[in-house]
PDB file of C-alpha atoms in Angstrom:
ATOM      1  CA  UNK A   1     124.529 120.987  46.546  1.00 55.00           C
ATOM      2  CA  UNK A   2     121.503 121.994  48.512  1.00 61.00           C
ATOM      3  CA  UNK A   3     119.559 125.247  48.780  1.00 62.00           C
ATOM      4  CA  UNK A   4     122.728 127.389  48.875  1.00 64.00           C
ATOM      5  CA  UNK A   5     123.864 126.067  45.502  1.00 61.00           C
ATOM      6  CA  UNK A   6     120.459 126.743  43.963  1.00 60.00           C
ATOM      7  CA  UNK A   7     120.508 130.335  45.270  1.00 64.00           C
ATOM      8  CA  UNK A   8     124.065 130.834  43.913  1.00 62.00           C
ATOM      9  CA  UNK A   9     123.033 129.575  40.468  1.00 62.00           C
ATOM     10  CA  UNK A  10     119.987 131.848  40.424  1.00 64.00           C
ATOM     11  CA  UNK A  11     122.035 134.901  41.461  1.00 70.00           C
ATOM     12  CA  UNK A  12     124.919 134.326  39.019  1.00 73.00           C
ATOM     13  CA  UNK A  13     123.072 132.758  36.085  1.00 77.00           C
ATOM     14  CA  UNK A  14     125.667 129.928  35.972  1.00 80.00           C
ATOM     15  CA  UNK A  15     123.805 126.662  35.473  1.00 78.00           C
ATOM     16  CA  UNK A  16     126.601 124.327  34.396  1.00 81.00           C
ATOM     17  CA  UNK A  17     130.248 123.707  35.252  1.00 82.00           C
ATOM     18  CA  UNK A  18     132.525 121.121  33.649  1.00 83.00           C
ATOM     19  CA  UNK A  19     136.212 120.221  33.869  1.00 80.00           C
ATOM     20  CA  UNK A  20     138.100 119.128  30.764  1.00 75.00           C
ATOM     21  CA  UNK A  21     141.796 119.081  29.922  1.00 73.00           C
ATOM     22  CA  UNK A  22     142.820 121.219  32.881  1.00 78.00           C
ATOM     23  CA  UNK A  23     140.129 123.826  32.214  1.00 81.00           C
ATOM     24  CA  UNK A  24     137.052 124.680  34.246  1.00 85.00           C
ATOM     25  CA  UNK A  25     134.284 125.851  31.906  1.00 84.00           C
ATOM     26  CA  UNK A  26     130.983 127.334  33.064  1.00 85.00           C
ATOM     27  CA  UNK A  27     127.841 127.949  31.023  1.00 85.00           C
ATOM     28  CA  UNK A  28     125.185 130.536  31.745  1.00 84.00           C
ATOM     29  CA  UNK A  29     121.499 131.039  31.135  1.00 82.00           C
ATOM     30  CA  UNK A  30     122.487 133.987  28.904  1.00 83.00           C
ATOM     31  CA  UNK A  31     124.428 131.784  26.461  1.00 84.00           C
ATOM     32  CA  UNK A  32     127.904 132.588  27.737  1.00 86.00           C
ATOM     33  CA  UNK A  33     130.801 130.150  27.976  1.00 86.00           C
ATOM     34  CA  UNK A  34     133.212 131.174  30.737  1.00 86.00           C
ATOM     35  CA  UNK A  35     136.672 129.864  31.597  1.00 88.00           C
ATOM     36  CA  UNK A  36     137.099 129.794  35.379  1.00 84.00           C
ATOM     37  CA  UNK A  37     140.495 130.101  37.064  1.00 84.00           C
ATOM     38  CA  UNK A  38     140.384 127.375  39.746  1.00 78.00           C
ATOM     39  CA  UNK A  39     142.904 129.247  41.911  1.00 80.00           C
ATOM     40  CA  UNK A  40     141.134 132.626  42.043  1.00 81.00           C
ATOM     41  CA  UNK A  41     137.586 131.873  40.912  1.00 78.00           C
ATOM     42  CA  UNK A  42     137.800 134.655  38.315  1.00 83.00           C
ATOM     43  CA  UNK A  43     135.860 134.124  35.101  1.00 83.00           C
ATOM     44  CA  UNK A  44     136.971 134.992  31.573  1.00 89.00           C
ATOM     45  CA  UNK A  45     134.355 135.221  28.821  1.00 90.00           C
ATOM     46  CA  UNK A  46     135.237 132.729  26.090  1.00 89.00           C
ATOM     47  CA  UNK A  47     132.203 133.110  23.848  1.00 88.00           C
ATOM     48  CA  UNK A  48     128.602 134.285  23.813  1.00 89.00           C
ATOM     49  CA  UNK A  49     126.044 132.214  21.910  1.00 87.00           C
ATOM     50  CA  UNK A  50     123.298 134.723  21.092  1.00 87.00           C
ATOM     51  CA  UNK A  51     119.766 133.421  21.489  1.00 86.00           C
ATOM     52  CA  UNK A  52     120.937 130.373  23.452  1.00 81.00           C
ATOM     53  CA  UNK A  53     120.485 129.450  27.105  1.00 80.00           C
ATOM     54  CA  UNK A  54     122.547 126.781  28.847  1.00 76.00           C
ATOM     55  CA  UNK A  55     121.053 124.855  31.758  1.00 75.00           C
ATOM     56  CA  UNK A  56     123.795 122.292  32.370  1.00 74.00           C
ATOM     57  CA  UNK A  57     127.254 121.153  31.369  1.00 71.00           C
ATOM     58  CA  UNK A  58     129.138 117.919  31.027  1.00 73.00           C
ATOM     59  CA  UNK A  59     132.495 116.558  30.044  1.00 70.00           C
ATOM     60  CA  UNK A  60     133.967 113.247  29.028  1.00 67.00           C
ATOM     61  CA  UNK A  61     137.442 112.291  30.293  1.00 66.00           C
ATOM     62  CA  UNK A  62     137.925 110.019  27.260  1.00 65.00           C
ATOM     63  CA  UNK A  63     137.611 112.852  24.718  1.00 62.00           C
ATOM     64  CA  UNK A  64     140.928 114.534  23.960  1.00 60.00           C
ATOM     65  CA  UNK A  65     141.078 118.323  23.660  1.00 58.00           C
ATOM     66  CA  UNK A  66     141.119 119.849  20.180  1.00 58.00           C
ATOM     67  CA  UNK A  67     144.224 121.757  19.233  1.00 52.00           C
TER      68      UNK A  67
END
């Protein structure tokens, strides 16, 4: 938290991070869903939602993954 986190979010455009089923998922102000490797910090683009901006993320440990 704090001012450093706000600066990081502004610079990267990542405004939400959630953990679900062993996956770290980030959402961006440009509508991207990214899968983050927790070991390296590298991001993989999962999907882009055109015309959408994300400004947060959440997860529920009681919801089972689909698939």
